XYZ file of C-alpha atoms in Angstrom:
636
model
C 85.029 69.114 -8.495
C 83.253 67.240 -11.299
C 84.920 64.001 -10.345
C 83.761 64.418 -6.752
C 80.134 64.988 -7.863
C 80.296 62.024 -10.246
C 81.661 59.805 -7.527
C 78.888 60.943 -5.159
C 76.192 60.206 -7.752
C 77.709 56.783 -8.371
C 77.789 55.982 -4.663
C 74.193 57.175 -4.235
C 73.139 55.003 -7.175
C 74.821 51.973 -5.663
C 73.197 52.726 -2.313
C 69.792 53.084 -4.001
C 70.222 49.757 -5.797
C 71.264 48.092 -2.542
C 68.277 49.650 -0.793
C 65.901 48.482 -3.523
C 67.428 45.001 -3.511
C 67.155 44.818 0.288
C 63.509 45.898 0.191
C 62.777 43.329 -2.495
C 64.452 40.611 -0.468
C 62.527 41.700 2.619
C 59.276 41.485 0.659
C 60.204 38.026 -0.614
C 61.207 36.925 2.885
C 57.999 38.352 4.351
C 55.852 36.585 1.766
C 57.764 33.332 2.231
C 57.358 33.428 6.008
C 53.695 34.353 5.682
C 53.039 31.468 3.333
C 54.889 29.111 5.672
C 52.813 30.401 8.562
C 49.566 29.895 6.647
C 50.774 26.446 5.593
C 51.436 25.515 9.238
C 47.995 26.754 10.257
C 46.412 24.824 7.423
C 48.298 21.650 8.314
C 47.276 21.839 11.986
C 43.671 22.408 10.942
C 43.634 19.433 8.537
C 45.266 17.092 11.063
C 42.527 17.950 13.529
C 39.828 17.158 10.959
C 40.840 13.491 10.560
C 40.022 12.915 14.240
C 36.955 15.128 14.550
C 35.047 13.992 11.442
C 34.724 10.283 12.420
C 33.818 11.224 15.998
C 30.982 13.494 14.768
C 29.907 10.947 12.121
C 29.452 8.403 14.901
C 27.614 10.973 17.009
C 25.225 11.576 14.100
C 24.178 7.918 14.470
C 23.319 8.306 18.164
C 19.966 9.143 19.741
C 19.200 12.852 19.933
C 21.658 13.879 17.216
C 19.009 15.227 14.887
C 15.389 16.229 14.714
C 13.988 15.825 11.231
C 16.552 17.074 8.724
C 18.336 19.498 11.035
C 21.370 18.155 12.918
C 22.105 19.334 16.393
C 24.787 21.979 16.546
C 27.836 19.904 17.465
C 27.601 17.448 14.523
C 27.113 20.109 11.843
C 29.908 20.982 9.444
C 30.133 24.448 10.978
C 30.801 22.919 14.389
C 33.296 20.437 12.928
C 35.386 23.156 11.306
C 35.228 25.363 14.379
C 36.359 22.459 16.570
C 39.244 21.750 14.195
C 40.394 25.351 14.550
C 40.177 25.115 18.338
C 42.271 21.945 18.356
C 44.814 23.564 16.036
C 45.113 26.444 18.547
C 46.910 24.247 21.073
C 49.917 26.581 21.414
C 48.510 30.097 21.705
C 50.747 33.017 22.644
C 50.356 34.781 25.980
C 47.357 37.073 25.624
C 48.858 39.976 27.535
C 52.066 40.072 25.494
C 50.132 39.833 22.234
C 47.850 42.691 23.241
C 50.810 44.931 24.151
C 52.638 44.565 20.830
C 49.927 43.919 18.262
C 48.210 46.643 16.261
C 45.719 46.502 13.409
C 48.390 46.374 10.702
C 50.153 43.328 12.163
C 49.278 39.644 11.976
C 50.278 36.920 14.415
C 53.068 34.675 13.188
C 52.316 31.711 15.456
C 50.443 28.836 13.808
C 48.697 28.238 17.105
C 47.123 31.685 17.102
C 44.449 31.291 14.422
C 41.177 32.973 14.998
C 37.794 31.592 13.973
C 37.065 34.443 11.553
C 38.983 32.438 8.963
C 35.946 30.152 8.697
C 34.217 32.669 6.472
C 36.969 32.144 3.894
C 36.442 28.409 3.549
C 34.955 28.019 0.118
C 31.983 25.768 0.615
C 31.104 27.306 3.955
C 28.988 30.358 3.243
C 28.096 32.523 6.194
C 24.381 33.249 6.070
C 24.589 35.828 8.801
C 26.384 36.264 12.079
C 23.138 36.276 14.038
C 22.240 32.617 13.472
C 25.701 31.251 12.686
C 24.266 29.113 9.873
C 26.815 27.456 7.579
C 26.124 25.344 4.511
C 28.638 22.804 3.219
C 28.541 22.661 -0.583
C 30.274 20.606 -3.231
C 33.190 22.122 -5.196
C 32.920 23.275 -8.784
C 33.072 20.808 -11.663
C 36.647 21.947 -12.324
C 37.839 19.997 -9.277
C 38.452 16.288 -9.876
C 36.477 14.194 -7.357
C 35.736 10.455 -7.010
C 32.537 8.596 -7.818
C 29.753 9.806 -5.509
C 27.704 7.368 -3.455
C 24.015 6.762 -4.119
C 21.096 6.624 -1.695
C 18.737 3.643 -1.455
C 16.615 5.305 1.234
C 14.107 7.825 -0.125
C 14.324 9.774 3.142
C 18.046 10.374 2.561
C 19.506 12.829 0.049
C 22.751 14.706 -0.666
C 21.267 17.530 1.386
C 21.870 15.503 4.535
C 25.580 15.264 3.733
C 25.701 19.016 3.218
C 24.509 19.485 6.798
C 26.658 16.887 8.581
C 28.727 13.776 7.789
C 26.304 10.886 7.263
C 27.382 7.253 7.557
C 24.585 4.729 7.074
C 23.612 1.406 5.529
C 21.463 3.071 2.850
C 24.405 4.737 1.099
C 26.161 2.716 -1.558
C 26.348 2.063 -5.277
C 23.777 1.059 -7.893
C 24.734 -1.426 -10.598
C 21.681 -1.504 -12.813
C 18.835 -2.505 -10.507
C 21.226 -3.922 -7.933
C 22.302 -1.907 -4.884
C 25.601 -2.723 -3.168
C 27.009 -1.355 0.065
C 30.517 -1.366 -1.394
C 32.441 -1.248 -4.625
C 36.014 -1.853 -5.753
C 37.836 1.447 -5.278
C 41.541 2.418 -5.421
C 43.361 2.532 -2.094
C 44.603 6.087 -1.366
C 48.247 7.099 -1.758
C 49.202 6.937 1.929
C 51.967 5.202 3.866
C 49.558 3.238 6.069
C 49.779 -0.118 4.333
C 46.393 -1.762 4.762
C 46.795 -2.132 0.999
C 49.150 -0.865 -1.698
C 48.369 2.641 -3.035
C 46.221 2.351 -6.150
C 45.309 -1.280 -5.485
C 41.577 -2.028 -5.619
C 39.915 -2.728 -2.276
C 36.324 -3.381 -1.232
C 35.099 -0.148 0.324
C 32.494 2.581 0.421
C 34.113 5.950 -0.233
C 32.261 8.753 1.564
C 33.829 12.098 0.703
C 33.253 15.803 1.192
C 35.246 18.439 -0.716
C 36.020 22.003 0.357
C 38.542 24.781 -0.196
C 40.483 26.857 2.318
C 42.287 30.169 2.034
C 43.893 31.224 5.308
C 45.475 34.287 3.720
C 42.201 35.980 2.794
C 41.467 37.090 6.377
C 44.598 39.305 6.435
C 44.778 40.140 2.724
C 44.204 43.893 3.254
C 47.362 44.057 5.380
C 49.564 41.437 3.743
C 48.669 42.100 0.069
C 49.396 38.401 -0.340
C 47.975 36.581 -3.339
C 45.429 33.817 -2.965
C 46.519 30.658 -1.144
C 43.304 28.768 -1.932
C 43.632 24.989 -1.921
C 40.974 22.361 -2.541
C 40.825 19.411 -0.166
C 38.743 16.286 0.217
C 37.830 14.584 3.489
C 37.448 10.877 2.771
C 35.883 8.373 5.131
C 36.323 4.902 3.688
C 34.116 2.201 5.172
C 36.344 -0.848 4.694
C 34.958 -4.295 5.502
C 37.489 -6.634 7.060
C 39.029 -8.307 4.006
C 42.654 -9.185 4.733
C 43.832 -12.779 5.367
C 44.219 -11.929 9.069
C 42.615 -8.930 10.781
C 42.851 -8.467 14.528
C 41.836 -5.389 16.482
C 44.018 -6.742 19.251
C 47.601 -7.391 20.316
C 48.512 -10.201 17.900
C 51.123 -12.893 18.372
C 52.497 -13.668 14.907
C 54.308 -16.802 13.765
C 53.602 -19.007 16.780
C 50.735 -20.819 18.485
C 50.069 -20.469 22.189
C 51.589 -23.915 22.749
C 54.866 -22.511 21.296
C 54.762 -24.512 18.050
C 55.671 -22.344 15.056
C 53.400 -21.527 12.138
C 56.300 -22.326 9.828
C 56.314 -25.927 11.061
C 52.773 -26.418 9.753
C 51.183 -26.100 6.339
C 50.201 -22.434 6.670
C 50.079 -20.065 3.698
C 49.166 -16.369 3.951
C 48.685 -14.435 0.721
C 48.654 -10.661 1.089
C 48.910 -8.299 4.059
C 47.744 -8.615 7.637
C 46.396 -6.050 10.121
C 46.563 -5.889 13.901
C 46.398 -3.119 16.459
C 49.821 -4.277 17.637
C 52.051 -7.156 16.501
C 54.759 -9.239 18.119
C 56.603 -11.649 15.843
C 57.201 -14.642 18.114
C 58.780 -16.846 15.421
C 59.927 -16.540 11.817
C 59.110 -18.693 8.825
C 55.705 -17.430 7.627
C 55.765 -15.046 4.659
C 53.379 -12.064 4.389
C 53.268 -9.133 1.955
C 53.003 -6.485 4.652
C 51.940 -5.667 8.200
C 49.652 -2.733 9.025
C 49.202 -1.709 12.655
C 47.785 1.081 14.782
C 50.348 0.991 17.585
C 53.356 -0.625 15.894
C 55.027 -3.889 16.796
C 58.143 -5.999 17.247
C 59.415 -7.640 14.053
C 62.518 -9.747 14.660
C 62.990 -11.174 11.149
C 62.404 -8.778 8.251
C 62.926 -11.578 5.717
C 59.366 -12.742 6.430
C 58.079 -9.533 4.811
C 57.913 -9.678 1.012
C 60.106 -7.120 -0.748
C 62.472 -6.339 2.131
C 66.106 -7.403 1.901
C 69.008 -6.841 4.278
C 70.079 -3.733 2.343
C 66.662 -2.109 2.957
C 66.258 -2.477 6.681
C 65.147 1.124 7.223
C 61.925 2.755 6.133
C 63.836 5.666 4.590
C 66.015 3.428 2.411
C 63.027 1.462 1.169
C 60.872 4.519 0.420
C 63.720 6.305 -1.369
C 64.363 3.299 -3.574
C 60.682 2.843 -4.431
C 59.614 6.501 -4.743
C 57.436 7.342 -7.758
C 57.016 11.048 -8.509
C 54.990 10.390 -11.659
C 52.090 8.469 -10.114
C 49.869 8.195 -7.052
C 50.660 4.480 -6.891
C 53.804 4.451 -4.771
C 55.346 1.474 -3.020
C 55.827 2.369 0.637
C 57.594 0.426 3.373
C 55.448 -2.701 3.979
C 55.509 -2.392 7.794
C 53.426 0.603 8.843
C 51.370 2.366 11.493
C 48.367 4.563 10.781
C 50.340 7.508 12.226
C 53.003 7.166 9.492
C 50.817 9.385 7.310
C 50.035 12.653 9.075
C 46.482 13.222 7.844
C 45.247 9.645 8.289
C 43.156 7.963 10.984
C 42.332 4.224 10.947
C 39.514 3.113 13.264
C 38.369 -0.508 13.617
C 34.731 -0.557 14.721
C 35.119 -2.869 17.706
C 32.059 -3.345 19.951
C 33.579 -6.260 21.834
C 30.959 -8.477 23.491
C 28.149 -6.170 22.326
C 28.745 -7.352 18.737
C 27.067 -10.651 19.740
C 24.113 -9.020 21.541
C 20.762 -8.048 20.082
C 19.475 -6.548 23.323
C 21.429 -4.993 26.183
C 22.681 -1.402 26.182
C 20.722 -0.864 22.965
C 19.859 2.734 22.144
C 17.646 3.705 19.222
C 14.572 5.857 19.667
C 14.560 7.144 16.085
C 16.073 10.561 16.835
C 19.481 10.093 15.198
C 20.415 12.334 12.269
C 21.688 9.347 10.293
C 18.946 6.906 9.229
C 21.117 4.079 10.643
C 21.478 3.898 14.422
C 24.987 3.238 15.761
C 24.007 -0.043 17.430
C 22.362 -1.311 14.236
C 25.496 -0.382 12.293
C 28.131 -1.794 14.629
C 26.463 -4.854 16.192
C 26.416 -7.976 14.065
C 23.483 -9.402 16.033
C 21.311 -6.387 15.141
C 21.830 -7.085 11.430
C 20.433 -10.630 11.514
C 17.070 -11.428 9.927
C 16.474 -14.665 11.868
C 16.928 -15.126 15.614
C 17.002 -18.391 17.554
C 16.686 -17.746 21.295
C 17.098 -20.313 24.039
C 14.212 -19.525 26.402
C 14.136 -22.546 28.722
C 16.803 -24.848 30.200
C 16.993 -27.522 32.894
C 19.835 -29.352 34.697
C 20.569 -32.797 33.299
C 23.335 -35.226 34.311
C 25.688 -32.519 35.494
C 25.153 -30.170 32.545
C 22.476 -27.809 31.281
C 20.027 -29.030 28.634
C 17.742 -26.929 26.449
C 13.986 -27.583 26.361
C 12.627 -24.356 24.908
C 13.500 -22.090 21.975
C 11.946 -19.136 20.175
C 12.434 -18.719 16.411
C 11.827 -15.206 15.053
C 12.100 -15.038 11.263
C 11.389 -12.595 8.443
C 8.361 -12.997 6.179
C 8.080 -12.030 2.504
C 6.699 -8.582 3.283
C 9.568 -7.837 5.647
C 7.650 -8.228 8.906
C 8.744 -10.743 11.528
C 6.868 -13.498 13.342
C 7.842 -15.623 16.336
C 7.249 -19.326 17.017
C 7.975 -21.020 20.359
C 8.990 -24.681 20.545
C 8.733 -25.957 24.125
C 8.925 -29.298 25.910
C 5.587 -31.106 25.419
C 4.695 -30.800 29.121
C 5.116 -27.022 29.184
C 1.845 -25.354 30.322
C 1.847 -22.867 27.448
C 1.909 -25.504 24.706
C -1.354 -25.266 22.767
C -2.596 -22.180 24.600
C -1.911 -20.114 21.479
C -0.939 -21.081 17.938
C 2.652 -19.892 18.302
C 3.301 -22.065 21.398
C 4.128 -25.496 20.004
C 5.364 -28.811 21.349
C 9.004 -29.484 20.494
C 9.357 -33.021 19.153
C 12.886 -34.020 20.116
C 12.691 -37.095 17.853
C 11.626 -35.308 14.666
C 14.680 -35.635 12.398
C 13.218 -33.206 9.852
C 13.163 -30.330 12.360
C 16.314 -28.158 11.931
C 17.001 -27.531 15.648
C 17.446 -30.196 18.298
C 18.914 -30.366 21.838
C 22.210 -32.246 22.049
C 25.172 -32.987 24.299
C 28.726 -32.376 23.092
C 30.585 -35.666 23.537
C 34.017 -34.095 23.972
C 33.063 -31.634 26.733
C 29.798 -33.134 28.091
C 28.108 -29.734 27.836
C 24.546 -29.139 26.750
C 23.948 -27.653 23.304
C 21.485 -27.051 20.515
C 22.284 -28.403 17.051
C 21.324 -26.260 14.050
C 21.086 -28.113 10.724
C 21.469 -25.520 7.960
C 20.414 -27.969 5.233
C 16.994 -28.500 6.873
C 16.354 -24.885 7.863
C 15.138 -23.548 4.444
C 12.497 -26.301 4.162
C 11.167 -25.458 7.627
C 11.069 -21.730 6.838
C 9.176 -22.243 3.576
C 6.634 -24.549 5.271
C 5.949 -21.846 7.883
C 5.467 -19.131 5.199
C 8.754 -17.423 5.980
C 11.083 -16.325 3.171
C 14.207 -18.557 3.123
C 16.065 -16.114 0.859
C 15.561 -13.302 3.402
C 16.709 -15.361 6.386
C 20.349 -15.980 5.486
C 21.666 -14.094 8.545
C 21.102 -15.903 11.845
C 21.559 -14.881 15.464
C 21.709 -17.713 18.016
C 21.581 -16.563 21.635
C 19.649 -16.873 24.894
C 16.733 -14.920 26.363
C 18.591 -12.690 28.778
C 15.599 -10.783 30.167
C 12.079 -11.647 31.258
C 9.883 -11.622 28.158
C 6.548 -13.488 27.949
C 7.438 -15.314 31.187
C 10.623 -16.759 29.682
C 14.049 -16.269 31.178
C 17.264 -18.327 31.404
C 20.077 -17.947 33.910
C 23.119 -15.978 32.794
C 25.242 -18.510 34.698
C 24.947 -20.886 31.737
C 25.879 -18.267 29.139
C 29.108 -16.671 30.323
C 31.568 -14.661 28.247
C 33.949 -16.124 27.343
C 32.124 -19.475 27.464
C 33.345 -22.560 29.339
C 32.464 -26.264 29.553
C 29.509 -25.585 31.865
C 27.772 -23.296 29.380
C 25.249 -24.132 26.680
C 26.884 -24.419 23.244
C 25.906 -24.389 19.564
C 26.585 -27.200 17.078
C 26.407 -26.415 13.350
C 25.403 -29.299 11.099
C 24.387 -29.745 7.469
C 26.662 -26.955 6.224
C 28.789 -28.944 3.782
C 27.072 -27.575 0.660
C 26.089 -23.911 1.023
C 25.541 -23.445 -2.733
C 22.008 -24.888 -2.634
C 20.322 -22.453 -0.257
C 22.911 -19.772 0.559
C 24.553 -19.021 -2.784
C 24.209 -15.256 -2.157
C 25.937 -15.408 1.214
C 25.368 -16.498 4.785
C 26.318 -15.224 8.239
C 25.760 -16.499 11.757
C 26.349 -14.514 14.962
C 26.264 -16.232 18.339
C 27.517 -15.594 21.862
C 27.760 -19.376 22.380
C 30.806 -21.606 21.983
C 30.338 -22.967 18.462
C 31.201 -26.483 17.291
C 31.467 -27.454 13.619
C 30.308 -31.065 13.586
C 31.169 -31.581 9.903
C 32.475 -29.699 6.874
C 31.502 -26.058 6.453
C 31.084 -24.562 2.952
C 33.065 -27.385 1.363
C 31.241 -27.470 -2.001
C 32.064 -24.837 -4.628
C 30.036 -23.294 -7.430
C 30.599 -24.545 -10.965
C 33.141 -21.754 -11.532
C 35.230 -22.857 -8.544
C 34.153 -20.030 -6.229
C 32.398 -20.483 -2.902
C 29.456 -18.701 -1.265
C 30.527 -15.931 1.114
C 30.083 -17.407 4.595
C 30.992 -15.882 7.969
C 30.629 -17.333 11.473
C 31.046 -14.987 14.462
C 31.370 -16.468 17.939
C 33.610 -15.961 20.993
C 35.103 -19.445 20.553
C 35.006 -21.931 17.679
C 35.867 -25.618 17.878
C 36.178 -28.149 15.098
C 34.450 -31.513 15.572
C 32.027 -32.497 18.326
C 33.172 -36.033 19.145
C 35.888 -37.381 21.426
C 38.298 -38.100 18.560
C 40.147 -35.016 17.297
C 40.324 -34.744 13.507
C 42.515 -32.656 11.219
C 41.374 -29.336 9.826
C 41.673 -27.508 6.525
C 40.841 -23.796 6.606
C 40.585 -21.580 3.529
C 39.442 -17.971 3.661
C 40.077 -15.282 6.264
C 40.387 -14.937 10.031
C 39.147 -11.818 11.860
C 39.365 -11.228 15.592
C 38.376 -8.512 18.052
C 39.404 -8.057 21.657
C 38.403 -5.579 24.335
C 41.726 -6.094 26.157
C 44.402 -4.153 24.284
C 47.233 -5.656 26.353
C 46.229 -9.319 26.116
C 48.150 -11.161 23.414
C 46.109 -13.372 21.073
C 47.165 -16.027 18.557
C 44.749 -15.829 15.582
C 45.560 -19.268 14.140
C 45.019 -21.219 17.357
C 42.312 -23.469 15.928
C 40.914 -25.773 18.608
C 39.597 -29.303 18.453
C 36.331 -30.270 20.124
C 38.202 -31.100 23.325
C 39.952 -27.708 23.355
C 43.389 -28.830 22.158
C 45.186 -26.511 19.720
C 45.810 -28.084 16.337
C 49.537 -28.252 15.566
C 49.525 -31.252 13.245
C 47.106 -32.291 10.520
C 46.590 -28.586 9.993
C 46.306 -26.920 6.588
C 45.560 -23.200 6.372
C 45.377 -21.110 3.198
C 44.379 -17.480 3.826
C 43.763 -14.953 1.050
C 42.321 -11.416 0.833
C 38.923 -10.662 -0.675
C 39.106 -9.620 -4.308
C 35.440 -9.653 -5.393
C 32.223 -8.179 -4.048
C 30.821 -11.706 -4.042
C 33.484 -12.687 -1.478
C 31.893 -10.429 1.148
C 29.436 -12.113 3.552
C 26.259 -10.226 4.507
C 27.636 -9.473 8.015
C 31.259 -8.456 8.559
C 33.575 -6.444 10.756
C 34.079 -2.871 9.551
C 36.912 -0.325 9.689
C 36.934 3.408 9.047
C 39.860 4.967 7.210
C 39.816 8.781 7.340
C 42.101 10.674 4.961
C 42.442 14.360 4.082
C 44.019 14.888 0.665
C 44.542 17.802 -1.692
C 42.616 17.650 -4.964
């Protein structure tokens, strides 16, 4: 009898241990699945943020986005987070089924079924009351490691604006003593999108906002789950175009449009290149990496530095070069922005509007950001000196220019306009700013011309004579180093020119621009120079050929829909050093970025020497440039 009782006790003990072990394993399994569920919800939420934040940041630069210091509802941080939750809820369960099986002690296990009450558990979003729905975005505690904050050069702007909504503007940047810079050298983030190598210094402005999330806190009374709080940082890098070749377009790589190969010419590319999409048409030109938005066709991997035949796949390369001890990993050098899940790369491409000062311009001073979107994204709006063609006439089968308006910046920052018209114009002499244009005055920096190679009318701008003219007219030469050359497209002061002579893209019947006197830019433009024009632009002589004493050159940028080298009938060779950037509004049209044309329109394939390198110093950046946004969400 004793043995039977002992055996029963033993069996009950074993059963109890098994029961306890099973319960423990169930608890572990429950907690594991819950944490996985919260992790999935968190991941969906963060992926949504990288698309919503830049869209709302742009909206904050548009008219009507803010009145005073209070942003409209849909650009506020509260709205941004709520929208991210809504986007993450793309796969909700059937409402009727959920209602029939769910009670108060259960939580939904579908990552698509997150409810907005979780917003109150985002550290940094404090709910000031359900009646007004007011949320305030605050910075994390000093215990969280964050990057260098930006500074504000505009007294009307403060960190409080960034706590209300994401602010992108020209008055945020970095102070170096008494000097204010838009950008600084900052480490590239540890992501697989290879615009640069992780940890490598790039020219950028790093806007960031830090917050913490804890999805588990909403259900903590039921789950008894410990804290899952994580700190994150939303980064929006403003990255000026700085690679040897940048093209927000479908780029043809390795070959000119006339089917001659880059490798047959003296072409050197140091560093990485970027394009929305790439097709390698021919091999033979080495690059360090290719970054794209939509991918591409690469037929010969040997043209990419660091790839050998044994590392043809991304997985093989990344496994071989993984670095678990540092944030400076070496990822596969051919990449798309989608290769990293919480990354969004956005070239700011305004197409033809980049060259326009007027036309579709919107800025009535009601944007939340102190910088209007058009002023931020249009190169023409950033120029301090404007040369407008206001009068033309037909001459020997082409169009000649006989009237211009020069609007330049004075020492105090205000602008003044001067008109130079043909001597017989009725307005000449009627007021002080209507002047006779002496076409034979060789000291005047702007003169009408005819391009010999194409027989089209043009104006010639002599950059070596321009500073003397500006100083004589009480303008400030040092403030007028950004120039917009265009035509008067609307009736203003009784001046108007036909759009037929200023088409886009331009042709041989349109008025053109000739740049002269630009050989030595160190004398008057040592701190940088930029010119934006919607006209076909001819370089009649050397551009920025003379260096400083230390061997560096002034930062110079010319933006035009078409550039030609030389203005005479005889085509000359060309030597290009620097960078090439291109934009296109046609995503399917293939472009060849190194198709440099002679004055007659022929593509250079011989007597061509190109040496392209990335920017490495702040002084390499011209005052006007193309811009990209890189949005990254990372854990800190």
